[in-house]
Short mmCIF file of C-alpha atoms and ligand atoms in Angstrom, two decimals:
data_model
loop_
_atom_site.label_atom_id
_atom_site.label_comp_id
_atom_site.label_asym_id
_atom_site.label_seq_id
_atom_site.Cartn_x
_atom_site.Cartn_y
_atom_site.Cartn_z
CA MET A 1 -20.49 -1.60 13.53
CA ILE A 2 -16.73 -1.67 13.59
CA LEU A 3 -14.65 1.51 13.89
CA GLY A 4 -11.31 1.46 12.06
CA ILE A 5 -8.38 3.76 12.89
CA GLU A 6 -5.23 4.13 10.77
CA THR A 7 -2.32 6.44 11.68
CA SER A 8 0.79 4.49 10.64
CA CYS A 9 2.28 7.07 8.27
CA ASP A 10 1.05 10.34 6.80
CA GLU A 11 -2.70 9.76 6.56
CA THR A 12 -5.05 10.01 9.52
CA SER A 13 -8.01 7.83 8.64
CA VAL A 14 -11.19 6.75 10.43
CA ALA A 15 -13.82 4.40 9.00
CA LEU A 16 -17.06 2.79 10.07
CA LEU A 17 -18.04 -0.55 8.54
CA ASP A 18 -21.16 -2.61 9.05
CA GLU A 19 -20.54 -6.14 10.31
CA ASN A 20 -21.17 -7.43 6.76
CA GLY A 21 -18.24 -5.34 5.46
CA ALA A 22 -20.22 -2.47 3.93
CA VAL A 23 -18.30 0.79 4.26
CA ARG A 24 -20.52 3.40 5.95
CA THR A 25 -17.80 6.06 5.91
CA ASN A 26 -14.06 6.19 5.26
CA LEU A 27 -12.51 9.57 6.09
CA ILE A 28 -8.91 10.42 5.27
CA ALA A 29 -7.02 13.52 6.40
CA SER A 30 -3.92 13.55 4.20
CA GLN A 31 -0.82 15.32 5.49
CA ILE A 32 0.92 15.36 2.11
CA GLU A 33 1.04 19.17 1.95
CA ARG A 34 2.69 19.36 5.38
CA HIS A 35 5.49 17.02 4.35
CA GLN A 36 5.94 18.25 0.78
CA PRO A 37 8.44 21.04 1.66
CA PHE A 38 10.73 18.34 3.10
CA GLY A 39 10.40 15.94 0.14
CA GLY A 40 9.28 13.08 2.39
CA VAL A 41 7.47 12.25 5.62
CA VAL A 42 8.82 13.96 8.77
CA PRO A 43 7.89 11.61 11.67
CA GLU A 44 7.48 14.30 14.33
CA ILE A 45 5.17 16.37 12.12
CA ALA A 46 3.18 13.22 11.29
CA SER A 47 2.57 12.45 15.00
CA ARG A 48 1.41 15.95 15.76
CA GLU A 49 -0.92 16.03 12.76
CA HIS A 50 -2.48 12.70 13.78
CA LEU A 51 -3.05 14.04 17.28
CA GLN A 52 -4.79 17.08 15.90
CA HIS A 53 -7.02 15.23 13.43
CA LEU A 54 -7.87 11.88 15.01
CA PHE A 55 -10.72 12.76 17.37
CA PRO A 56 -12.40 15.36 15.11
CA LEU A 57 -12.38 12.66 12.39
CA VAL A 58 -13.90 10.08 14.75
CA ALA A 59 -16.68 12.53 15.62
CA ARG A 60 -17.28 13.30 11.93
CA ALA A 61 -17.32 9.61 10.99
CA LEU A 62 -20.10 8.95 13.50
CA ARG A 63 -22.04 11.96 12.22
CA ASP A 64 -21.60 10.96 8.55
CA ALA A 65 -22.72 7.40 9.24
CA GLY A 66 -25.67 8.63 11.32
CA ALA A 67 -24.35 6.46 14.13
CA SER A 68 -23.88 6.87 17.86
CA TRP A 69 -21.39 5.26 20.24
CA ASP A 70 -24.02 2.65 21.05
CA ASP A 71 -23.71 1.36 17.47
CA VAL A 72 -19.94 0.75 17.72
CA GLU A 73 -19.33 -2.84 18.80
CA ARG A 74 -15.55 -3.00 18.39
CA ILE A 75 -12.54 -0.99 17.29
CA ALA A 76 -9.73 -2.00 14.90
CA VAL A 77 -6.48 -0.06 14.94
CA THR A 78 -3.18 -0.29 13.05
CA ALA A 79 -0.56 -1.40 15.57
CA GLY A 80 2.37 -1.64 13.11
CA PRO A 81 4.44 -1.56 11.05
CA GLY A 82 4.87 2.20 10.64
CA LEU A 83 6.29 5.30 12.28
CA ILE A 84 6.35 4.60 15.99
CA GLY A 85 5.11 8.02 17.16
CA ALA A 86 2.38 8.03 14.51
CA LEU A 87 1.21 4.54 15.48
CA LEU A 88 1.15 5.50 19.15
CA VAL A 89 -1.36 8.29 18.52
CA GLY A 90 -3.82 5.92 16.84
CA VAL A 91 -3.32 3.08 19.30
CA ALA A 92 -3.53 5.28 22.42
CA GLY A 93 -6.68 6.90 21.03
CA ALA A 94 -8.24 3.52 20.23
CA GLN A 95 -7.27 2.14 23.64
CA GLY A 96 -8.95 5.04 25.41
CA LEU A 97 -12.13 4.67 23.36
CA ALA A 98 -12.32 0.87 23.72
CA TYR A 99 -11.62 1.02 27.44
CA GLY A 100 -14.09 3.84 28.03
CA LEU A 101 -16.84 2.18 25.99
CA GLY A 102 -16.07 -1.30 27.31
CA ILE A 103 -15.80 -2.79 23.80
CA PRO A 104 -13.13 -5.07 22.24
CA LEU A 105 -10.02 -3.69 20.56
CA VAL A 106 -8.44 -5.51 17.59
CA PRO A 107 -4.82 -4.59 16.78
CA VAL A 108 -4.22 -4.94 13.02
CA ASN A 109 -1.02 -5.41 11.04
CA HIS A 110 -1.05 -2.61 8.45
CA LEU A 111 0.16 -5.04 5.77
CA GLU A 112 -2.80 -7.34 6.38
CA GLY A 113 -4.94 -4.27 5.82
CA HIS A 114 -3.46 -3.96 2.33
CA VAL A 115 -3.46 -7.75 1.70
CA PHE A 116 -7.27 -8.05 2.08
CA SER A 117 -8.19 -4.59 0.71
CA PRO A 118 -9.07 -5.79 -2.83
CA TYR A 119 -12.05 -7.60 -1.27
CA LEU A 120 -13.48 -4.43 0.22
CA GLN A 121 -16.74 -3.56 -1.49
CA ARG A 122 -16.50 -2.09 -5.00
CA GLU A 123 -18.80 0.86 -5.65
CA GLY A 124 -20.91 -0.33 -2.76
CA VAL A 125 -21.16 -3.95 -3.91
CA ALA A 126 -19.65 -6.75 -1.79
CA ILE A 127 -16.96 -8.93 -3.42
CA PRO A 128 -16.92 -12.64 -2.52
CA ARG A 129 -13.57 -13.58 -1.01
CA PRO A 130 -12.11 -16.99 -1.94
CA GLU A 131 -10.45 -19.12 0.73
CA ARG A 132 -7.13 -18.81 -1.08
CA PHE A 133 -5.62 -16.01 -3.18
CA LEU A 134 -2.26 -14.43 -4.01
CA SER A 135 -1.80 -10.82 -2.90
CA LEU A 136 0.90 -8.40 -4.07
CA VAL A 137 1.40 -5.57 -1.59
CA ILE A 138 3.26 -2.74 -3.27
CA SER A 139 3.45 0.45 -1.26
CA GLY A 140 5.81 3.13 0.01
CA GLY A 141 7.13 0.84 2.72
CA HIS A 142 6.65 -2.69 1.36
CA SER A 143 6.96 -4.91 -1.68
CA SER A 144 5.91 -8.50 -0.98
CA ILE A 145 3.85 -11.29 -2.44
CA TYR A 146 1.58 -13.15 0.02
CA ASP A 147 -0.04 -16.56 -0.29
CA VAL A 148 -3.31 -16.14 1.63
CA ARG A 149 -5.25 -19.12 2.97
CA GLY A 150 -8.17 -18.40 5.24
CA GLU A 151 -6.96 -16.02 7.94
CA THR A 152 -3.27 -16.65 7.29
CA ALA A 153 -1.16 -14.57 4.93
CA THR A 154 2.25 -16.16 4.27
CA MET A 155 4.90 -13.81 2.92
CA LEU A 156 6.66 -15.44 -0.06
CA ASN A 157 9.25 -12.74 -0.73
CA ARG A 158 10.31 -9.29 0.36
CA THR A 159 12.49 -6.46 -0.81
CA ARG A 160 16.12 -6.65 0.16
CA ASP A 161 16.46 -2.87 0.16
CA ASP A 162 14.05 -0.17 -1.04
CA ALA A 163 10.32 -0.71 -1.47
CA ILE A 164 8.87 -0.05 -4.92
CA GLY A 165 6.92 3.07 -3.83
CA GLU A 166 9.97 4.38 -1.99
CA THR A 167 11.96 4.00 -5.23
CA PHE A 168 9.34 6.04 -7.09
CA ASP A 169 9.49 8.69 -4.36
CA LYS A 170 13.30 8.92 -4.10
CA VAL A 171 13.92 9.15 -7.85
CA ALA A 172 11.11 11.70 -8.23
CA LYS A 173 12.66 13.77 -5.45
CA PHE A 174 16.06 13.64 -7.16
CA ILE A 175 14.64 15.09 -10.38
CA GLY A 176 12.72 17.75 -8.48
CA LEU A 177 9.18 16.34 -8.64
CA PRO A 178 6.97 16.85 -5.56
CA TYR A 179 6.23 14.18 -2.93
CA PRO A 180 4.75 11.59 -3.31
CA GLY A 181 6.65 10.68 -6.45
CA GLY A 182 4.60 7.72 -7.73
CA PRO A 183 1.64 9.68 -9.12
CA GLN A 184 4.04 12.32 -10.51
CA ILE A 185 6.15 9.77 -12.39
CA GLU A 186 2.96 8.15 -13.69
CA LYS A 187 1.65 11.51 -14.94
CA HIS A 188 4.86 12.32 -16.85
CA ALA A 189 5.16 8.74 -18.15
CA LEU A 190 1.76 9.12 -19.84
CA GLU A 191 3.36 11.61 -22.26
CA GLY A 192 6.46 9.50 -22.87
CA ARG A 193 7.69 6.38 -24.64
CA ALA A 194 9.74 3.70 -22.88
CA ASP A 195 13.18 3.31 -24.45
CA ARG A 196 15.54 0.83 -22.76
CA GLN A 197 18.36 1.56 -25.22
CA ARG A 198 18.42 5.20 -24.26
CA PHE A 199 17.78 4.57 -20.56
CA PRO A 200 19.37 1.19 -19.74
CA PHE A 201 18.19 0.46 -16.19
CA PRO A 202 20.12 -2.35 -14.51
CA MET A 203 18.21 -5.47 -13.43
CA PRO A 204 19.16 -7.03 -10.08
CA GLN A 205 21.10 -10.27 -10.25
CA PHE A 206 20.34 -12.74 -7.49
CA LYS A 207 21.07 -16.39 -6.98
CA ALA A 208 18.73 -18.27 -9.30
CA ASP A 209 16.41 -19.47 -6.52
CA SER A 210 15.71 -16.11 -4.85
CA ALA A 211 12.40 -14.46 -5.64
CA ASP A 212 13.18 -11.38 -3.52
CA PHE A 213 12.85 -7.87 -4.86
CA SER A 214 15.68 -5.36 -4.96
CA TYR A 215 15.12 -1.82 -6.12
CA SER A 216 18.29 -0.04 -4.98
CA GLY A 217 20.09 -0.90 -8.26
CA ILE A 218 17.31 0.63 -10.38
CA LYS A 219 17.27 3.64 -8.05
CA ALA A 220 21.04 4.21 -8.37
CA GLY A 221 20.80 3.63 -12.15
CA ALA A 222 17.94 6.11 -12.41
CA ILE A 223 19.88 8.79 -10.57
CA ARG A 224 22.94 8.20 -12.78
CA LEU A 225 20.84 8.31 -15.98
CA ALA A 226 18.96 11.42 -14.83
CA ARG A 227 22.31 13.13 -14.28
CA GLU A 228 23.77 12.00 -17.61
CA HIS A 229 20.69 13.19 -19.51
CA HIS A 230 20.45 16.44 -17.47
CA LEU A 231 16.86 15.64 -16.53
CA SER A 232 14.92 17.83 -14.13
CA ALA A 233 11.35 18.88 -13.41
CA GLY A 234 11.92 22.23 -15.15
CA GLY A 235 13.97 20.83 -18.07
CA ASP A 236 13.12 19.17 -21.42
CA PRO A 237 9.59 17.80 -20.81
CA GLN A 238 9.76 15.09 -23.52
CA ALA A 239 13.07 13.71 -22.24
CA LEU A 240 11.62 13.64 -18.71
CA ALA A 241 8.47 11.90 -19.94
CA ASP A 242 10.48 9.22 -21.80
CA PHE A 243 12.68 8.70 -18.76
CA CYS A 244 9.63 8.31 -16.48
CA ALA A 245 7.99 5.82 -18.87
CA THR A 246 11.17 3.71 -19.02
CA PHE A 247 11.80 3.90 -15.27
CA GLN A 248 8.23 2.86 -14.46
CA ASP A 249 8.46 -0.05 -16.92
CA ALA A 250 11.72 -1.25 -15.36
CA LEU A 251 10.15 -1.23 -11.87
CA PHE A 252 7.12 -3.18 -13.04
CA ASP A 253 9.21 -5.64 -15.12
CA GLN A 254 10.85 -6.77 -11.91
CA LEU A 255 7.47 -7.19 -10.26
CA PHE A 256 6.21 -9.49 -13.02
CA ASP A 257 9.52 -11.34 -13.18
CA ARG A 258 9.14 -12.23 -9.47
CA LEU A 259 5.50 -13.12 -9.89
CA GLU A 260 6.52 -15.55 -12.65
CA MET A 261 9.09 -17.08 -10.30
CA VAL A 262 6.74 -17.45 -7.35
CA TRP A 263 3.75 -18.80 -9.30
CA PRO A 264 5.09 -22.27 -10.30
CA ARG A 265 6.41 -22.83 -6.78
CA LEU A 266 2.96 -22.58 -5.18
CA ALA A 267 1.51 -25.77 -3.81
CA ALA A 268 -1.43 -27.10 -5.83
CA PRO A 269 -4.30 -26.48 -6.13
CA LEU A 270 -3.23 -23.05 -7.38
CA PRO A 271 -5.13 -19.92 -6.35
CA SER A 272 -7.68 -18.76 -8.88
CA GLU A 273 -7.45 -15.11 -7.88
CA VAL A 274 -4.54 -12.67 -7.78
CA VAL A 275 -4.92 -9.26 -6.16
CA VAL A 276 -2.76 -6.16 -6.03
CA ALA A 277 -2.83 -3.68 -3.15
CA GLY A 278 -0.96 -0.72 -1.65
CA GLY A 279 -0.34 2.79 -2.99
CA VAL A 280 1.47 1.66 -6.14
CA ALA A 281 -1.59 -0.41 -7.11
CA ALA A 282 -3.21 2.94 -7.99
CA ASN A 283 -0.89 3.14 -11.02
CA GLY A 284 -2.83 2.80 -14.29
CA VAL A 285 -0.03 1.12 -16.26
CA LEU A 286 0.47 -1.47 -13.52
CA ARG A 287 -3.29 -2.10 -13.36
CA GLU A 288 -3.44 -2.75 -17.11
CA ARG A 289 -0.39 -5.02 -17.09
CA MET A 290 -1.81 -6.94 -14.13
CA MET A 291 -5.17 -7.48 -15.85
CA ALA A 292 -3.33 -8.78 -18.95
CA TRP A 293 -1.12 -11.07 -16.83
CA GLY A 294 -4.18 -12.61 -15.21
CA ALA A 295 -6.18 -12.87 -18.43
CA ALA A 296 -3.35 -14.83 -20.08
CA ARG A 297 -3.60 -17.40 -17.27
CA GLN A 298 -7.39 -17.41 -16.89
CA LEU A 299 -7.06 -15.93 -13.42
CA THR A 300 -9.36 -13.42 -11.80
CA VAL A 301 -7.45 -10.24 -11.01
CA ARG A 302 -8.82 -7.94 -8.32
CA LEU A 303 -7.65 -4.37 -7.95
CA PRO A 304 -8.92 -2.21 -5.08
CA GLU A 305 -10.75 0.97 -5.91
CA LYS A 306 -8.06 3.66 -6.07
CA ARG A 307 -9.23 5.23 -2.78
CA TYR A 308 -8.57 1.91 -1.02
CA CYS A 309 -5.06 1.51 -2.54
CA THR A 310 -3.36 4.17 -0.43
CA ASP A 311 -3.60 4.06 3.35
CA ASN A 312 -7.12 4.10 4.75
CA ALA A 313 -8.98 2.92 7.83
CA ALA A 314 -11.65 0.95 5.93
CA MET A 315 -9.05 -1.69 5.04
CA ILE A 316 -7.93 -1.88 8.69
CA ALA A 317 -11.47 -2.52 9.94
CA PHE A 318 -11.99 -4.99 7.07
CA ALA A 319 -8.79 -6.92 7.92
CA ALA A 320 -10.00 -7.24 11.52
CA MET A 321 -13.23 -8.74 10.19
CA GLN A 322 -11.32 -11.45 8.32
CA ARG A 323 -10.32 -13.00 11.63
CA ARG A 324 -12.58 -15.05 13.79
CA ASP A 325 -11.02 -13.61 16.91
CA GLY A 326 -8.43 -10.90 17.19
CA ALA A 327 -9.69 -8.85 20.11
CA VAL A 328 -7.36 -8.27 23.05
CA ASP A 329 -7.47 -6.41 26.35
CA PRO A 330 -7.13 -2.73 25.25
CA CYS A 331 -4.45 -2.16 27.89
CA ARG A 332 -2.23 -4.86 26.40
CA VAL A 333 -1.96 -3.55 22.83
CA THR A 334 1.55 -2.48 21.90
CA VAL A 335 2.88 -0.76 18.80
CA ARG A 336 5.70 -2.13 16.65
CA SER A 337 7.50 -0.09 14.03
CA ARG A 338 8.65 -3.27 12.26
CA ILE A 339 6.89 -6.56 11.95
CA ALA A 340 8.78 -9.47 10.42
O1 KG4 B 401 0.08 2.33 0.70
P1 KG4 B 401 0.59 3.72 0.80
O2 KG4 B 401 -0.39 4.85 0.87
O3 KG4 B 401 1.52 3.89 2.04
C1 KG4 B 401 2.35 2.90 2.54
O4 KG4 B 401 1.86 2.02 3.28
O5 KG4 B 401 3.54 2.95 2.16
O6 KG4 B 401 1.57 3.91 -0.46
C2 KG4 B 401 2.20 5.13 -0.74
C3 KG4 B 401 3.13 4.91 -1.92
C4 KG4 B 401 4.03 6.10 -2.22
O7 KG4 B 401 5.35 5.63 -2.37
C5 KG4 B 401 3.49 6.63 -3.53
O8 KG4 B 401 4.47 7.24 -4.35
C6 KG4 B 401 2.95 5.37 -4.17
O9 KG4 B 401 2.37 4.66 -3.12
N1 KG4 B 401 1.93 5.67 -5.19
C7 KG4 B 401 2.09 5.42 -6.51
C8 KG4 B 401 0.92 5.90 -7.16
N2 KG4 B 401 0.08 6.43 -6.20
C9 KG4 B 401 0.73 6.28 -5.00
N3 KG4 B 401 3.09 4.85 -7.18
C10 KG4 B 401 2.97 4.72 -8.51
N4 KG4 B 401 1.90 5.19 -9.21
C11 KG4 B 401 0.85 5.78 -8.58
N5 KG4 B 401 -0.19 6.21 -9.26
ZN1 ZN B 402 0.21 1.34 3.48
#
């Protein structure tokens, strides 16, 4: 069995996977309520919460899986990118366990966790992973499209400023909706109708050949429009719903625009599968639009189960399993807040 540990942001998560990728248990202690009064993640609080929850979760994971330490053959841990203090708690914990048990430790790039997560089992059934696929990682910290071949994920674009989830969160905070903003905006948008005339969100203008994302313009536009229309969480609910529907559409339009740019540039033979991962992949409207985009091109679209969209340790253990060899001396693992 492989033990996965994830502590890069505001979720402490521990998972146990069989060597064939079956998830035996995937426990998540969310800190959302702790950070909510501050409208975003407070790094120092995150570190302390991880410290408090990590080892009790490890013990519970073993109990839930009916496993003992003898069953754990290796440990996978998120080593970056993320909050440095938060990462340190997970990595130091994993180092101690691996060293004490005399088993290998595999440091995992959190983004690779998301990249491969759509191939985690679905309702207990394994999903065959093709050699090559395109993966969109859309989360609170990242917005990138990856061309994945075998073990290698090549980043094709990135955001020049805010990540898509961060844009959801910041605009939601401005209008007084609780953290995290993505699910809140989605909930209000369900009651609204997108209207680009009434809420004209600006689209970023780049040189014709750049496929990068940029969300700061939409963010600034959203804040200006919210002010002009006197929108707030306690105000006119229909106006707020229409605003949320239009804002969400504008964010996703840019995503599909970039996907359209990247697609024809890929070297043939083209991938036959496109996957979407990261917290924003939990969004129902995005999921529907993605399925339609793929269907129009006869592509298979894979979306992770919603519980594997946001941060979790199952995807970290699973990413470690995608590599033939990633184990290192536990004492040599270092954390990195940013990974290019
Ligand atoms: O992957 P994740 O848990 O953490 C990072 O690695 O960043 O993603 C969290 C992000 C937050 O910005 C949150 O607002 C967004 O995912 N999110 C959503 C939805 N659920 C979570 N955004 C849009 N719609 C959702 N339903
Ligand atoms: Zn994440």
